[in-house]
Short mmCIF file of C-alpha atoms in Angstrom, two decimals:
data_model
loop_
_atom_site.label_atom_id
_atom_site.label_comp_id
_atom_site.label_asym_id
_atom_site.label_seq_id
_atom_site.Cartn_x
_atom_site.Cartn_y
_atom_site.Cartn_z
CA MET A 11 -45.99 15.67 -138.55
CA LYS A 12 -42.95 17.79 -137.85
CA ASN A 13 -42.45 16.95 -134.19
CA ALA A 14 -39.18 15.20 -135.04
CA ILE A 15 -37.96 18.38 -136.73
CA LEU A 16 -38.96 20.33 -133.63
CA ARG A 17 -37.01 18.02 -131.33
CA GLU A 18 -33.97 18.17 -133.59
CA SER A 19 -34.10 21.96 -133.92
CA LEU A 20 -34.33 22.47 -130.18
CA SER A 21 -31.43 20.11 -129.48
CA THR A 22 -29.00 22.07 -131.67
CA PHE A 23 -28.70 25.71 -130.67
CA MET A 24 -26.09 28.35 -131.31
CA HIS A 25 -27.01 31.04 -128.80
CA SER A 26 -28.12 30.64 -125.23
CA VAL A 27 -30.45 33.29 -123.79
CA THR A 28 -28.89 34.01 -120.41
CA SER A 29 -28.97 36.76 -117.84
CA GLN A 30 -26.02 38.31 -119.66
CA PRO A 31 -27.03 41.31 -121.80
CA LEU A 32 -27.67 41.12 -125.52
CA THR A 33 -25.25 43.30 -127.47
CA LEU A 34 -25.48 44.72 -130.96
CA PRO A 35 -22.75 42.40 -132.33
CA ILE A 36 -24.66 39.39 -130.93
CA LEU A 37 -27.88 40.66 -132.51
CA ASN A 38 -26.13 41.34 -135.80
CA ASN A 39 -24.75 37.80 -135.84
CA LEU A 40 -28.14 36.29 -134.96
CA THR A 41 -29.79 38.31 -137.72
CA ILE A 42 -27.27 37.24 -140.35
CA SER A 43 -26.75 33.62 -139.31
CA GLN A 44 -30.35 32.81 -138.34
CA ASP A 45 -28.88 30.71 -135.50
CA GLN A 46 -31.28 29.12 -133.06
CA ILE A 47 -31.59 29.96 -129.38
CA GLU A 48 -32.31 28.15 -126.13
CA LEU A 49 -32.98 29.23 -122.57
CA SER A 50 -30.11 28.79 -120.14
CA LYS A 51 -30.69 26.90 -116.87
CA GLU A 52 -30.34 30.18 -114.98
CA VAL A 53 -33.10 31.82 -117.01
CA CYS A 54 -35.37 28.79 -116.64
CA ASP A 55 -34.83 28.83 -112.86
CA ASN A 56 -35.66 32.55 -112.74
CA ILE A 57 -38.93 32.00 -114.60
CA VAL A 58 -39.99 28.98 -112.53
CA ARG A 59 -39.12 30.68 -109.23
CA CYS A 60 -41.14 33.77 -110.07
CA ARG A 61 -44.17 31.78 -111.21
CA ALA A 62 -44.12 29.62 -108.08
CA TYR A 63 -44.04 32.76 -105.93
CA LEU A 64 -47.02 34.23 -107.79
CA ASP A 65 -49.05 31.00 -107.52
CA GLU A 66 -48.36 30.87 -103.78
CA LYS A 67 -49.29 34.53 -103.37
CA MET A 68 -52.57 34.04 -105.23
CA LYS A 69 -53.40 30.97 -103.14
CA HIS A 70 -53.17 32.81 -99.83
CA SER A 71 -54.38 36.31 -100.71
CA ASN A 72 -57.63 37.80 -101.92
CA MET A 73 -56.13 41.25 -102.32
CA PRO A 74 -56.69 42.87 -105.74
CA ILE A 75 -53.44 42.88 -107.77
CA TYR A 76 -53.57 44.86 -110.99
CA GLY A 77 -53.86 42.74 -114.12
CA ILE A 78 -53.65 39.50 -112.18
CA ASN A 79 -57.10 39.40 -110.60
CA THR A 80 -58.44 42.77 -111.81
CA GLY A 81 -59.52 44.30 -115.07
CA PHE A 82 -57.16 46.37 -117.19
CA GLY A 83 -56.61 50.06 -117.85
CA SER A 84 -59.47 52.13 -116.47
CA LEU A 85 -61.14 48.82 -115.39
CA CYS A 86 -58.35 48.26 -112.85
CA ASP A 87 -60.77 48.48 -109.92
CA VAL A 88 -62.92 45.57 -111.14
CA GLN A 89 -61.85 42.41 -109.27
CA ILE A 90 -62.07 39.06 -111.10
CA SER A 91 -62.85 35.73 -109.46
CA THR A 92 -60.21 32.98 -109.41
CA ASP A 93 -62.15 30.65 -111.71
CA GLN A 94 -62.21 33.34 -114.42
CA LEU A 95 -58.51 34.23 -114.51
CA THR A 96 -57.69 32.20 -117.64
CA GLN A 97 -60.66 33.71 -119.46
CA LEU A 98 -59.52 37.15 -118.27
CA GLN A 99 -56.08 36.72 -119.84
CA GLU A 100 -57.38 35.27 -123.11
CA ASN A 101 -60.04 37.97 -123.36
CA LEU A 102 -57.26 40.52 -122.91
CA VAL A 103 -55.29 39.11 -125.83
CA ARG A 104 -58.29 38.86 -128.15
CA SER A 105 -59.68 42.30 -127.31
CA HIS A 106 -56.34 44.04 -127.74
CA ALA A 107 -55.43 42.46 -131.09
CA CYS A 108 -56.66 45.54 -132.94
CA GLY A 109 -53.72 46.31 -135.21
CA THR A 110 -54.20 47.63 -138.71
CA GLY A 111 -52.21 49.05 -141.59
CA GLU A 112 -49.23 47.43 -143.26
CA LEU A 113 -47.68 44.22 -141.98
CA VAL A 114 -44.61 44.46 -139.77
CA PRO A 115 -41.56 43.20 -141.73
CA LYS A 116 -40.73 39.61 -140.80
CA PRO A 117 -37.17 40.32 -139.53
CA ILE A 118 -38.66 42.81 -137.07
CA VAL A 119 -41.29 40.31 -135.90
CA LYS A 120 -38.50 37.83 -135.19
CA LEU A 121 -36.69 40.44 -133.11
CA MET A 122 -39.94 41.09 -131.23
CA LEU A 123 -40.05 37.41 -130.27
CA LEU A 124 -36.43 37.48 -129.13
CA PHE A 125 -36.84 40.60 -127.02
CA LYS A 126 -40.02 39.33 -125.37
CA ILE A 127 -38.16 36.11 -124.48
CA LYS A 128 -35.30 38.17 -123.04
CA SER A 129 -37.61 40.37 -120.98
CA LEU A 130 -39.66 37.49 -119.55
CA GLY A 131 -36.45 35.58 -118.85
CA ASN A 132 -35.39 38.11 -116.25
CA GLY A 133 -37.80 36.45 -113.82
CA ASN A 134 -39.94 39.44 -112.85
CA SER A 135 -43.04 38.73 -114.94
CA GLY A 136 -44.73 35.68 -113.43
CA VAL A 137 -45.23 33.66 -116.63
CA HIS A 138 -44.94 29.88 -116.93
CA LEU A 139 -41.78 28.40 -118.42
CA ALA A 140 -43.90 26.67 -121.07
CA THR A 141 -45.13 30.04 -122.32
CA VAL A 142 -41.61 31.38 -122.79
CA GLN A 143 -40.51 28.10 -124.34
CA ARG A 144 -43.29 28.42 -126.92
CA LEU A 145 -41.89 31.82 -127.90
CA VAL A 146 -38.51 30.09 -128.30
CA ASP A 147 -40.15 27.41 -130.47
CA PHE A 148 -41.66 30.09 -132.70
CA TYR A 149 -38.28 31.84 -133.00
CA ASN A 150 -36.38 28.66 -133.86
CA LEU A 151 -38.98 27.31 -136.28
CA ASN A 152 -39.43 30.70 -137.95
CA ILE A 153 -43.12 30.79 -137.07
CA LEU A 154 -43.66 34.54 -137.14
CA PRO A 155 -46.98 36.00 -135.93
CA VAL A 156 -48.67 38.27 -138.47
CA THR A 157 -48.45 41.69 -136.85
CA TYR A 158 -49.63 45.12 -137.98
CA THR A 159 -47.74 48.40 -137.93
CA GLN A 160 -50.52 50.63 -136.56
CA GLY A 161 -52.25 50.49 -133.22
CA SER A 162 -49.62 51.18 -130.56
CA LEU A 163 -49.45 54.46 -128.63
CA GLY A 164 -46.13 53.39 -127.11
CA ALA A 165 -47.26 53.81 -123.52
CA SER A 166 -48.87 50.71 -121.96
CA GLY A 167 -46.26 49.03 -124.01
CA ASP A 168 -46.95 48.11 -127.60
CA LEU A 169 -50.34 46.64 -126.76
CA ALA A 170 -51.86 46.02 -130.19
CA PRO A 171 -48.81 44.54 -131.98
CA LEU A 172 -47.87 42.42 -128.98
CA ALA A 173 -51.47 41.21 -128.72
CA HIS A 174 -51.20 39.86 -132.27
CA MET A 175 -48.01 38.06 -131.25
CA ALA A 176 -49.70 36.62 -128.15
CA LEU A 177 -52.75 35.61 -130.19
CA SER A 178 -50.59 33.05 -131.98
CA LEU A 179 -49.55 31.45 -128.69
CA ILE A 180 -53.17 30.59 -127.94
CA GLY A 181 -53.61 29.17 -131.45
CA GLU A 182 -55.48 32.10 -132.95
CA GLY A 183 -54.68 34.69 -135.60
CA GLU A 184 -52.22 34.02 -138.41
CA VAL A 185 -48.50 33.40 -138.77
CA TRP A 186 -45.87 33.52 -141.47
CA HIS A 187 -44.29 30.12 -142.02
CA GLU A 188 -42.29 28.69 -144.94
CA GLY A 189 -43.03 31.78 -147.01
CA GLU A 190 -46.81 31.65 -146.55
CA GLN A 191 -49.36 33.36 -144.35
CA LYS A 192 -51.33 30.61 -142.60
CA PRO A 193 -53.82 30.17 -139.74
CA THR A 194 -51.83 29.65 -136.56
CA LEU A 195 -53.70 26.52 -135.55
CA ASP A 196 -52.78 24.80 -138.83
CA VAL A 197 -49.08 25.45 -138.28
CA LEU A 198 -49.24 24.29 -134.64
CA LYS A 199 -50.80 21.01 -135.81
CA GLU A 200 -47.92 20.47 -138.25
CA TYR A 201 -45.57 20.33 -135.26
CA ASP A 202 -47.93 18.56 -132.82
CA LEU A 203 -48.01 21.70 -130.67
CA LYS A 204 -51.01 22.53 -128.51
CA PRO A 205 -52.16 26.14 -128.00
CA ILE A 206 -50.94 27.65 -124.74
CA LYS A 207 -53.56 27.99 -122.00
CA LEU A 208 -52.75 31.33 -120.42
CA GLN A 209 -52.84 31.55 -116.64
CA SER A 210 -53.08 34.56 -114.33
CA LYS A 211 -50.82 37.49 -115.31
CA GLU A 212 -49.55 35.82 -118.53
CA GLY A 213 -51.63 37.72 -121.07
CA LEU A 214 -50.69 41.02 -119.48
CA ALA A 215 -46.99 40.05 -119.35
CA LEU A 216 -47.09 39.27 -123.07
CA LEU A 217 -48.93 42.48 -124.04
CA ASN A 218 -47.15 44.97 -121.78
CA GLY A 219 -43.69 45.84 -123.03
CA THR A 220 -41.76 47.82 -125.61
CA GLN A 221 -40.74 44.96 -127.89
CA PHE A 222 -42.35 46.43 -131.04
CA MET A 223 -40.46 49.72 -130.63
CA SER A 224 -37.31 47.92 -129.54
CA ALA A 225 -37.32 45.58 -132.52
CA TYR A 226 -37.69 48.48 -134.93
CA ALA A 227 -34.92 50.32 -133.07
CA VAL A 228 -32.43 47.46 -133.34
CA HIS A 229 -33.35 46.82 -136.98
CA CYS A 230 -32.82 50.51 -137.70
CA LEU A 231 -29.54 50.66 -135.77
CA LEU A 232 -28.05 47.74 -137.68
CA LYS A 233 -28.90 49.50 -140.94
CA SER A 234 -27.77 52.89 -139.62
CA TYR A 235 -24.27 51.82 -138.68
CA LYS A 236 -23.87 50.39 -142.16
CA LEU A 237 -25.10 53.61 -143.76
CA SER A 238 -22.78 55.65 -141.57
CA TYR A 239 -19.83 53.68 -142.93
CA PHE A 240 -21.18 53.93 -146.48
CA SER A 241 -21.53 57.70 -146.14
CA ASP A 242 -17.82 57.98 -145.34
CA LEU A 243 -16.90 55.71 -148.24
CA LEU A 244 -19.01 57.50 -150.85
CA GLY A 245 -18.17 60.91 -149.41
CA ALA A 246 -14.48 60.15 -149.90
CA LEU A 247 -15.09 58.97 -153.48
CA SER A 248 -17.09 62.12 -154.24
CA LEU A 249 -14.41 64.32 -152.66
CA ASP A 250 -11.71 62.79 -154.84
CA ALA A 251 -13.89 63.01 -157.96
CA PHE A 252 -14.57 66.70 -157.14
CA ASP A 253 -10.81 67.37 -156.93
CA GLY A 254 -11.25 68.17 -153.25
CA ARG A 255 -8.69 69.07 -150.60
CA LEU A 256 -7.48 66.76 -147.82
CA GLU A 257 -6.47 69.43 -145.26
CA PRO A 258 -9.88 69.57 -143.48
CA PHE A 259 -9.33 65.93 -142.49
CA ASP A 260 -5.98 66.57 -140.82
CA PRO A 261 -5.85 65.06 -137.29
CA LEU A 262 -4.86 68.44 -135.82
CA VAL A 263 -8.18 69.94 -136.90
CA GLN A 264 -10.11 67.16 -135.20
CA LEU A 265 -8.09 67.14 -131.96
CA VAL A 266 -8.90 70.75 -131.14
CA ARG A 267 -12.60 69.80 -131.27
CA PRO A 268 -12.36 66.17 -130.18
CA HIS A 269 -15.84 64.76 -130.70
CA LYS A 270 -15.31 61.02 -131.08
CA GLY A 271 -17.43 60.71 -134.22
CA GLN A 272 -15.61 63.59 -135.89
CA ILE A 273 -12.20 62.05 -135.16
CA LEU A 274 -13.29 58.65 -136.48
CA THR A 275 -14.81 60.11 -139.66
CA ALA A 276 -11.69 62.08 -140.54
CA GLN A 277 -9.47 59.09 -139.81
CA ARG A 278 -11.53 56.85 -142.04
CA ILE A 279 -11.72 59.29 -144.95
CA ARG A 280 -7.95 59.85 -144.80
CA ALA A 281 -7.48 56.08 -145.00
CA PHE A 282 -9.87 55.79 -147.96
CA LEU A 283 -7.88 58.48 -149.79
CA LYS A 284 -4.46 57.09 -148.94
CA ASP A 285 -2.00 57.31 -151.89
CA SER A 286 -4.60 58.87 -154.21
CA PRO A 287 -2.89 60.77 -157.06
CA LEU A 288 -6.03 62.90 -157.40
CA ILE A 289 -6.22 64.11 -153.80
CA SER A 290 -2.48 64.92 -153.71
CA GLN A 291 -2.27 66.91 -156.95
CA PRO A 292 -1.96 70.75 -156.73
CA LYS A 293 -5.28 72.57 -156.31
CA ALA A 294 -6.42 75.77 -157.97
CA HIS A 295 -9.02 76.40 -155.27
CA VAL A 296 -8.49 77.25 -151.59
CA GLN A 297 -11.60 75.67 -150.03
CA ASP A 298 -14.29 73.11 -150.77
CA PRO A 299 -18.03 73.51 -150.15
CA TYR A 300 -19.25 72.46 -146.71
CA SER A 301 -20.79 69.22 -148.01
CA PHE A 302 -17.22 68.02 -148.64
CA ARG A 303 -15.17 69.99 -146.13
CA CYS A 304 -17.45 69.38 -143.15
CA MET A 305 -17.93 65.64 -143.50
CA PRO A 306 -16.05 64.95 -140.23
CA GLN A 307 -18.37 67.31 -138.38
CA VAL A 308 -21.64 66.19 -139.99
CA HIS A 309 -21.01 62.47 -140.41
CA GLY A 310 -19.29 62.50 -137.02
CA ALA A 311 -22.29 64.02 -135.26
CA THR A 312 -24.43 61.21 -136.67
CA LYS A 313 -21.96 58.66 -135.30
CA ASP A 314 -22.19 60.25 -131.86
CA ALA A 315 -26.00 60.19 -132.09
CA LEU A 316 -25.89 56.50 -132.99
CA ALA A 317 -23.71 55.81 -129.96
CA HIS A 318 -26.27 57.48 -127.68
CA VAL A 319 -29.26 55.75 -129.28
CA CYS A 320 -27.47 52.41 -129.12
CA SER A 321 -26.88 52.84 -125.38
CA VAL A 322 -30.57 53.55 -124.72
CA VAL A 323 -31.79 50.70 -126.92
CA LEU A 324 -29.44 48.12 -125.39
CA THR A 325 -30.58 49.13 -121.90
CA GLU A 326 -34.19 48.71 -123.02
CA ILE A 327 -33.93 45.28 -124.65
CA ASN A 328 -32.15 43.84 -121.63
CA SER A 329 -34.74 45.18 -119.18
CA VAL A 330 -38.13 44.20 -117.80
CA SER A 331 -40.81 46.33 -119.45
CA ASP A 332 -44.10 44.64 -118.52
CA ASN A 333 -46.34 45.39 -115.54
CA PRO A 334 -46.81 44.66 -112.69
CA ASN A 335 -43.29 43.62 -111.73
CA ILE A 336 -42.73 40.74 -109.33
CA PHE A 337 -39.81 40.85 -106.88
CA VAL A 338 -39.50 37.46 -105.22
CA ALA A 339 -36.63 38.31 -102.85
CA ALA A 340 -38.38 41.47 -101.63
CA ASP A 341 -41.80 39.72 -101.46
CA LYS A 342 -43.38 42.51 -103.49
CA ILE A 343 -45.63 42.82 -106.51
CA ILE A 344 -45.50 46.41 -107.73
CA SER A 345 -47.58 48.09 -110.40
CA GLY A 346 -45.36 50.65 -112.10
CA GLY A 347 -44.76 52.13 -115.53
CA ASN A 348 -41.81 50.33 -117.12
CA PHE A 349 -43.91 49.78 -120.24
CA HIS A 350 -43.83 53.49 -121.10
CA GLY A 351 -41.83 53.98 -124.29
CA GLN A 352 -40.52 57.50 -123.73
CA PRO A 353 -36.80 56.58 -123.71
CA LEU A 354 -37.21 54.80 -127.04
CA ALA A 355 -39.50 57.46 -128.52
CA LEU A 356 -36.97 60.24 -127.89
CA SER A 357 -34.07 58.10 -129.09
CA LEU A 358 -35.82 57.00 -132.28
CA ASP A 359 -36.66 60.62 -133.05
CA PHE A 360 -32.97 61.45 -132.53
CA LEU A 361 -32.04 58.57 -134.86
CA LYS A 362 -34.38 59.89 -137.56
CA ILE A 363 -32.82 63.34 -137.41
CA ALA A 364 -29.26 62.00 -137.41
CA LEU A 365 -29.81 59.70 -140.39
CA SER A 366 -31.74 62.27 -142.40
CA GLU A 367 -28.67 64.52 -142.18
CA LEU A 368 -26.54 61.87 -143.87
CA GLY A 369 -29.01 61.97 -146.75
CA SER A 370 -29.13 65.77 -146.77
CA ILE A 371 -25.36 66.26 -147.04
CA SER A 372 -25.10 63.45 -149.62
CA GLU A 373 -27.62 65.17 -151.89
CA ARG A 374 -25.60 68.41 -151.65
CA ARG A 375 -22.49 66.57 -152.84
CA THR A 376 -24.38 65.21 -155.85
CA TYR A 377 -25.55 68.75 -156.60
CA GLN A 378 -21.96 70.02 -156.58
CA LEU A 379 -20.78 67.19 -158.84
CA ILE A 380 -23.16 68.23 -161.66
CA SER A 381 -22.49 71.97 -161.30
CA GLY A 382 -19.86 72.16 -164.06
CA GLN A 383 -17.04 73.04 -161.65
CA ARG A 384 -13.54 71.61 -161.15
CA GLY A 385 -13.14 70.54 -164.78
CA LEU A 386 -16.24 68.36 -164.71
CA PRO A 387 -18.87 68.87 -167.44
CA SER A 388 -22.33 70.12 -166.55
CA PHE A 389 -24.52 67.19 -165.47
CA LEU A 390 -21.55 64.82 -165.82
CA VAL A 391 -22.10 64.00 -169.49
CA LYS A 392 -20.39 64.72 -172.77
CA SER A 393 -22.32 67.14 -174.99
CA PRO A 394 -24.54 68.64 -172.27
CA GLY A 395 -27.57 70.21 -173.88
CA LEU A 396 -28.00 67.44 -176.39
CA ASN A 397 -27.83 65.16 -173.34
CA SER A 398 -29.39 65.89 -169.96
CA GLY A 399 -27.04 63.40 -168.32
CA PHE A 400 -27.39 63.27 -164.55
CA MET A 401 -29.67 66.30 -164.28
CA ILE A 402 -32.76 64.53 -162.98
CA PRO A 403 -31.53 61.93 -160.44
CA GLN A 404 -30.52 64.91 -158.31
CA TYR A 405 -34.17 66.04 -158.43
CA THR A 406 -35.11 62.61 -157.15
CA ALA A 407 -32.57 62.82 -154.34
CA ALA A 408 -33.78 66.32 -153.44
CA SER A 409 -37.39 65.15 -153.26
CA ILE A 410 -36.42 62.29 -150.95
CA VAL A 411 -34.40 64.65 -148.75
CA SER A 412 -37.45 66.90 -148.41
CA ALA A 413 -39.61 63.90 -147.54
CA ASN A 414 -37.10 63.00 -144.82
CA LYS A 415 -37.36 66.49 -143.36
CA GLN A 416 -41.04 65.84 -142.71
CA LEU A 417 -40.47 62.29 -141.47
CA ALA A 418 -37.78 63.55 -139.07
CA THR A 419 -40.31 65.75 -137.25
CA PRO A 420 -40.45 64.28 -133.73
CA ALA A 421 -43.38 62.04 -132.88
CA SER A 422 -42.46 61.98 -129.20
CA VAL A 423 -43.70 65.55 -128.61
CA ASP A 424 -47.25 64.32 -129.24
CA SER A 425 -49.59 62.63 -126.79
CA ILE A 426 -53.26 61.68 -126.65
CA VAL A 427 -55.49 60.50 -123.81
CA SER A 428 -56.75 56.92 -123.87
CA SER A 429 -58.49 54.35 -121.62
CA ASN A 430 -60.92 56.85 -120.08
CA GLY A 431 -58.10 59.04 -118.86
CA GLN A 432 -56.14 56.30 -117.07
CA GLU A 433 -53.48 56.38 -119.77
CA ASP A 434 -53.27 60.15 -120.05
CA HIS A 435 -49.74 60.54 -121.41
CA VAL A 436 -48.32 58.35 -124.15
CA SER A 437 -44.95 58.29 -125.93
CA MET A 438 -45.93 57.70 -129.58
CA GLY A 439 -42.69 55.73 -129.80
CA SER A 440 -44.24 53.27 -132.24
CA ILE A 441 -44.72 56.13 -134.71
CA SER A 442 -41.12 57.28 -134.15
CA ALA A 443 -40.03 53.71 -134.87
CA ARG A 444 -41.94 53.31 -138.12
CA LYS A 445 -40.86 56.73 -139.37
CA ALA A 446 -37.23 55.95 -138.51
CA LEU A 447 -37.27 52.93 -140.80
CA ARG A 448 -38.76 55.01 -143.62
CA VAL A 449 -36.00 57.61 -143.19
CA ILE A 450 -33.35 54.91 -143.34
CA ASP A 451 -34.87 53.36 -146.47
CA ASN A 452 -34.82 56.83 -148.03
CA VAL A 453 -31.17 57.43 -147.10
CA GLU A 454 -30.26 54.18 -148.87
CA LYS A 455 -31.79 55.64 -152.04
CA ILE A 456 -30.04 59.01 -151.67
CA LEU A 457 -26.65 57.34 -151.18
CA GLY A 458 -27.33 55.11 -154.18
CA ILE A 459 -27.74 58.23 -156.30
CA GLU A 460 -24.49 59.69 -154.94
CA LEU A 461 -22.77 56.43 -155.86
CA LEU A 462 -23.81 56.94 -159.50
CA TYR A 463 -22.58 60.52 -159.52
CA ALA A 464 -19.24 59.85 -157.83
CA ALA A 465 -18.39 57.02 -160.24
CA GLN A 466 -19.40 59.09 -163.28
CA ALA A 467 -17.35 62.08 -162.08
CA MET A 468 -14.35 59.81 -161.57
CA ASP A 469 -14.55 58.77 -165.24
CA PHE A 470 -13.59 62.29 -166.33
CA HIS A 471 -10.26 62.15 -164.47
CA ALA A 472 -8.86 59.26 -166.53
CA PRO A 473 -6.08 58.27 -166.75
CA LEU A 474 -5.67 59.53 -163.15
CA ARG A 475 -7.15 57.14 -160.58
CA SER A 476 -7.91 57.31 -156.89
CA GLY A 477 -6.10 55.34 -154.17
CA LYS A 478 -6.33 51.56 -154.00
CA ILE A 479 -9.40 51.37 -151.76
CA LEU A 480 -11.56 53.82 -153.70
CA ASP A 481 -10.28 52.59 -157.05
CA ALA A 482 -11.34 49.06 -156.15
CA VAL A 483 -14.79 50.35 -155.16
CA TYR A 484 -15.04 52.38 -158.37
CA SER A 485 -14.05 49.36 -160.49
CA ARG A 486 -16.67 47.17 -158.80
CA ILE A 487 -19.34 49.79 -159.51
CA ARG A 488 -18.32 49.87 -163.15
CA GLU A 489 -18.69 46.09 -163.37
CA VAL A 490 -22.45 46.45 -162.91
CA ILE A 491 -23.17 50.05 -164.00
CA PRO A 492 -21.51 51.27 -167.22
CA THR A 493 -20.38 54.86 -167.79
CA LEU A 494 -23.12 57.13 -169.11
CA GLU A 495 -21.90 58.16 -172.58
CA LYS A 496 -25.24 59.56 -173.73
CA ASP A 497 -28.75 59.75 -172.34
CA ARG A 498 -30.36 56.43 -171.44
CA ILE A 499 -33.05 55.27 -169.03
CA LEU A 500 -31.53 55.83 -165.60
CA TYR A 501 -34.00 54.35 -163.15
CA GLU A 502 -32.55 50.89 -163.71
CA ASP A 503 -29.05 52.19 -162.92
CA MET A 504 -30.47 53.87 -159.82
CA GLU A 505 -32.02 50.61 -158.63
CA THR A 506 -28.72 48.78 -159.15
CA ALA A 507 -26.87 51.48 -157.23
CA ILE A 508 -29.38 51.36 -154.37
CA GLU A 509 -28.94 47.59 -154.15
CA LEU A 510 -25.17 48.11 -153.92
CA VAL A 511 -25.80 50.36 -150.92
CA LYS A 512 -28.24 47.92 -149.31
CA GLY A 513 -25.91 44.96 -149.80
CA GLY A 514 -22.55 44.58 -148.16
CA SER A 515 -20.30 43.74 -151.10
CA LEU A 516 -18.76 47.20 -151.52
CA LEU A 517 -18.13 47.54 -147.80
CA THR A 518 -16.51 44.11 -147.68
CA LEU A 519 -14.34 45.01 -150.67
CA ALA A 520 -13.22 48.28 -149.04
CA GLN A 521 -12.35 46.43 -145.85
CA GLN A 522 -10.36 43.77 -147.69
CA VAL A 523 -8.32 46.28 -149.69
CA ALA A 524 -7.72 48.39 -146.58
CA GLN A 525 -6.30 45.38 -144.77
CA GLU A 526 -4.12 44.44 -147.74
CA THR A 527 -2.71 47.95 -148.05
CA GLY A 528 -2.30 48.55 -144.32
CA ALA A 529 -4.64 51.54 -144.29
CA SER A 530 -5.01 52.71 -140.70
CA TYR A 531 -8.70 52.87 -139.81
CA GLN A 532 -11.38 50.67 -138.29
CA THR A 533 -11.83 48.10 -141.01
CA GLU A 534 -15.11 46.59 -139.84
CA TRP A 535 -18.22 48.72 -140.01
CA SER A 536 -19.52 46.58 -137.15
CA THR A 537 -16.72 47.81 -134.87
CA LEU A 538 -18.84 50.93 -134.49
CA PHE A 539 -21.10 48.81 -132.27
CA ASP A 540 -18.51 49.21 -129.52
CA TYR A 541 -17.97 52.90 -130.27
#
């Protein structure tokens, strides 16, 4: 039995869930470190106080209170007797566990657990402390409920996916543990844990909420900030390889149109290009195409969009999003609509659009690099004609960009009636969330292709090199992807390049060299979290 492991794991924690808000840096650190969590005394007191109030209210009142002693949805007018309240809550969980489709990625499931803990810990939900502690146990022991991507309308919260999460608390359904998908009850027995017996209100508190959408949103934001930084880095490398001009990045240009993202983008690209012999050599051309010249405006607008989305998402994950809400001090139990996902749906649609533009402008830069201009050979290969060179990866990038255009179409403008008309307007935020992750995965691929092109274009400027930051990045690329001298199978190079984008090694290298050379720009991509 693993009860000793459980006791040990719960006695050594790295992050305390308190009433203080979760921030993106905290979430980033938790995601990377896999640190454990525990509930602070303040949070425990909030939970216990709220539950005691609800128990006392139920003891002295026969009034129907939605979801506590009534049915759900359009069955809200059906009152349930006291001796059936546990069955009511467990029936709710079982009946709503109707997810289908692909499995939710495990890192997102873990965020769902964390955000449900945070929401219930505010002390407005009426659950027992033991129920929240079981969610903490699952988080710390990496027991991750098997959850499906399809089934939520994003309105009464994420009912179906959260029902699958709640199913595991009562010992049913399946979980991921130690790399395997197992029956929940088997894993609980390994740790001498008993299934939770849900009491009044608890099933509804677990199912109502926006934790599915929120978890996707945070997962996407963490990736998006990284891709925003990478877009600046690769855009600067492509600009130098294209023999571009530095004037559009002059601070004076940005200050007469002082969008914060635009200013930051120009500052960063200037720092990347510091002391580059290529960027400072005389130019035969007066202007560059927009995909190079307008990087501050385009990349910067995405940064500003990320800042807005981040603000909405952080508000959401630190809020109470189940229903009804219990207000002990005011002696009120109020049925409202905090589970409705509209703020997240709109923001995730905005995120999709903003990130798809990073892919769109990146593909245009790759197109310019193979156009045979600026002293570069057509398709970036010696003997074009005999060799196709980098002709076709641009096709691949273009196809992905077009796919993103369709994925970026807002889901939040849609709605559909459910629950016999009781739930007559829904957010579709869960669809926005899933599409946002697909867009981001696609942008990683598009930037990987630009990485190949920028490095290959740089080869043709030898013996001239870029500045120290970009030259270090270029050299690291060449350690794992050799110059294309003649046609070879390229999909393997593309996969290597995409992994370089997904990983953090190139970003870390750029940051290190920037610090060593005294380049003046924000050296940590994570500093954007406070932007």
